[in-house]
Amino acid sequence: MNIKQKLNYGYTIVIALMIVSGIFSMIGLSSLYGSLNSFVDGANRADTAVKICRIDVNIAARCIREMALNDDTTAYADYKEKVEVRLTEVGTELQALKETGLIEDSLYQKYSQSLNVWGEIGYEIIALIEAGEDDKAIEMILTECTPALDEVIAISQEIDVETDELMDK
């Protein structure tokens, strides 16, 4: 073989190896991209949904408490609107949690039910406050709303533990 043939042969081998290496790199990156999307759409989304639900429920609970303690009836509409906005967002996040499919259906149902119970209690309290029955509303906050909120928090912590385990995988 002369030098020209040796150089052509060497460059052909190097180029072929680069093409093979590039193909394997693209396959690897494609696989990593799929895994990242699966993580973002799955465990991370479920974890975020639970945390947003907890934040929104706590904000709604704070608004109800402030409404009960505030004697200014003109502010009631604003408090009620904030509660409604937060509970609507809870519904959206709850749907996103279900769509991930990563949480056991029984745990999801338990969480959804406890959120609904808490929301109904919250709306009852708002109705009592608007009717001028502040003492009864405050009593209901202490006897019904707080235990229901504690149950929501306990279940969300269970889900949080599950999603944290999924994120660690």
XYZ file of C-alpha atoms in Angstrom:
169
model
C 0.000 0.000 0.000
C 1.188 3.416 -0.801
C 0.862 6.392 1.535
C -2.280 7.752 -0.149
C -4.128 4.463 0.334
C -2.948 4.175 3.944
C -4.149 7.703 4.734
C -7.537 7.098 3.037
C -7.942 3.823 4.900
C -6.998 5.471 8.251
C -9.375 8.399 7.722
C -12.163 6.039 6.663
C -11.748 4.017 9.867
C -11.672 7.167 12.041
C -14.737 8.628 10.328
C -16.620 5.330 10.642
C -15.782 5.158 14.361
C -16.922 8.763 14.828
C -20.227 7.993 13.110
C -20.767 4.911 15.281
C -19.832 6.910 18.401
C -22.224 9.702 17.394
C -25.074 7.246 16.883
C -24.515 5.711 20.323
C -24.340 9.199 21.862
C -27.643 10.195 20.255
C -29.282 6.986 21.494
C -27.942 7.625 25.016
C -29.090 11.241 25.056
C -32.501 10.242 23.748
C -32.834 7.710 26.559
C -31.776 10.288 29.160
C -34.233 12.815 27.757
C -37.037 10.266 28.050
C -36.070 9.515 31.651
C -35.956 13.216 32.498
C -39.404 13.797 30.991
C -40.757 10.812 32.876
C -39.349 12.216 36.122
C -40.651 15.740 35.525
C -44.109 14.551 34.476
C -44.289 11.899 37.179
C -42.690 12.033 40.601
C -41.748 15.706 40.492
C -45.223 16.789 39.355
C -46.907 14.671 42.029
C -44.622 16.092 44.722
C -45.247 19.646 43.556
C -49.025 19.102 43.404
C -49.161 17.866 47.016
C -47.059 20.774 48.250
C -49.159 23.330 46.383
C -52.324 21.765 47.834
C -50.910 22.100 51.355
C -49.952 25.722 50.786
C -53.328 26.612 49.258
C -55.302 24.888 52.016
C -53.264 26.675 54.677
C -53.822 30.034 52.964
C -57.565 29.340 52.704
C -57.663 28.320 56.376
C -55.846 31.506 57.342
C -58.341 33.591 55.348
C -61.274 31.884 57.081
C -59.683 32.469 60.479
C -58.996 36.131 59.683
C -62.553 36.505 58.415
C -63.869 35.152 61.722
C -61.684 37.532 63.707
C -62.327 40.609 61.551
C -65.298 42.751 62.520
C -65.194 44.647 59.211
C -67.957 43.027 57.159
C -66.851 44.885 54.018
C -63.716 42.699 53.882
C -65.709 39.434 53.868
C -66.110 39.349 50.091
C -62.344 39.640 49.643
C -61.685 36.831 52.126
C -64.303 34.623 50.506
C -62.841 35.254 47.054
C -59.348 34.310 48.278
C -60.700 31.073 49.748
C -62.531 30.222 46.520
C -59.439 30.918 44.398
C -57.259 28.740 46.620
C -59.733 25.873 46.720
C -60.089 26.027 42.925
C -56.315 25.734 42.651
C -56.429 22.786 45.063
C -58.866 21.093 42.693
C -56.532 21.685 39.751
C -53.531 20.306 41.623
C -55.543 17.348 42.878
C -56.404 16.492 39.269
C -52.727 16.789 38.306
C -51.830 14.455 41.170
C -54.317 11.886 39.917
C -53.059 12.176 36.334
C -49.530 11.211 37.376
C -50.835 7.786 38.382
C -48.037 7.384 40.919
C -50.124 7.523 44.080
C -52.230 4.558 45.150
C -55.859 5.122 44.248
C -57.002 4.484 47.828
C -54.601 7.118 49.188
C -55.653 9.567 46.491
C -59.338 8.994 47.304
C -58.646 9.440 51.011
C -56.788 12.694 50.327
C -59.450 13.974 47.942
C -62.226 13.126 50.414
C -60.459 14.849 53.309
C -59.913 17.969 51.183
C -63.590 17.987 50.186
C -64.707 17.590 53.805
C -62.423 20.420 54.887
C -63.691 22.618 52.033
C -67.330 22.004 52.981
C -66.584 22.875 56.602
C -64.795 26.021 55.447
C -67.761 27.140 53.370
C -70.118 26.449 56.295
C -67.955 28.643 58.509
C -67.967 31.408 55.902
C -71.763 31.209 55.714
C -71.999 31.464 59.520
C -69.700 34.486 59.564
C -71.692 36.207 56.814
C -74.874 35.504 58.791
C -73.335 37.262 61.789
C -72.897 34.132 63.893
C -69.228 34.724 64.668
C -69.211 32.831 67.968
C -70.656 29.723 66.352
C -68.176 30.073 63.466
C -65.215 30.332 65.841
C -66.453 27.286 67.741
C -66.760 25.397 64.462
C -63.208 26.410 63.509
C -61.930 24.925 66.753
C -64.046 21.769 66.850
C -64.444 20.795 63.183
C -62.175 22.799 60.903
C -58.899 22.322 62.761
C -59.234 18.508 63.101
C -60.218 18.238 59.436
C -57.217 20.376 58.480
C -54.963 18.183 60.638
C -56.256 15.122 58.759
C -55.545 16.785 55.403
C -52.016 17.599 56.536
C -51.405 14.062 57.827
C -52.504 12.504 54.532
C -50.485 14.999 52.500
C -47.430 14.084 54.566
C -48.019 10.409 53.700
C -48.172 11.296 50.021
C -45.113 13.515 50.405
C -43.137 10.586 51.816
C -44.193 8.426 48.844
C -43.285 11.081 46.285
C -39.942 11.722 47.989
C -39.171 7.994 47.714
C -40.094 8.095 44.015
C -37.856 11.108 43.471
C -34.920 9.381 45.173
C -35.068 6.441 42.756
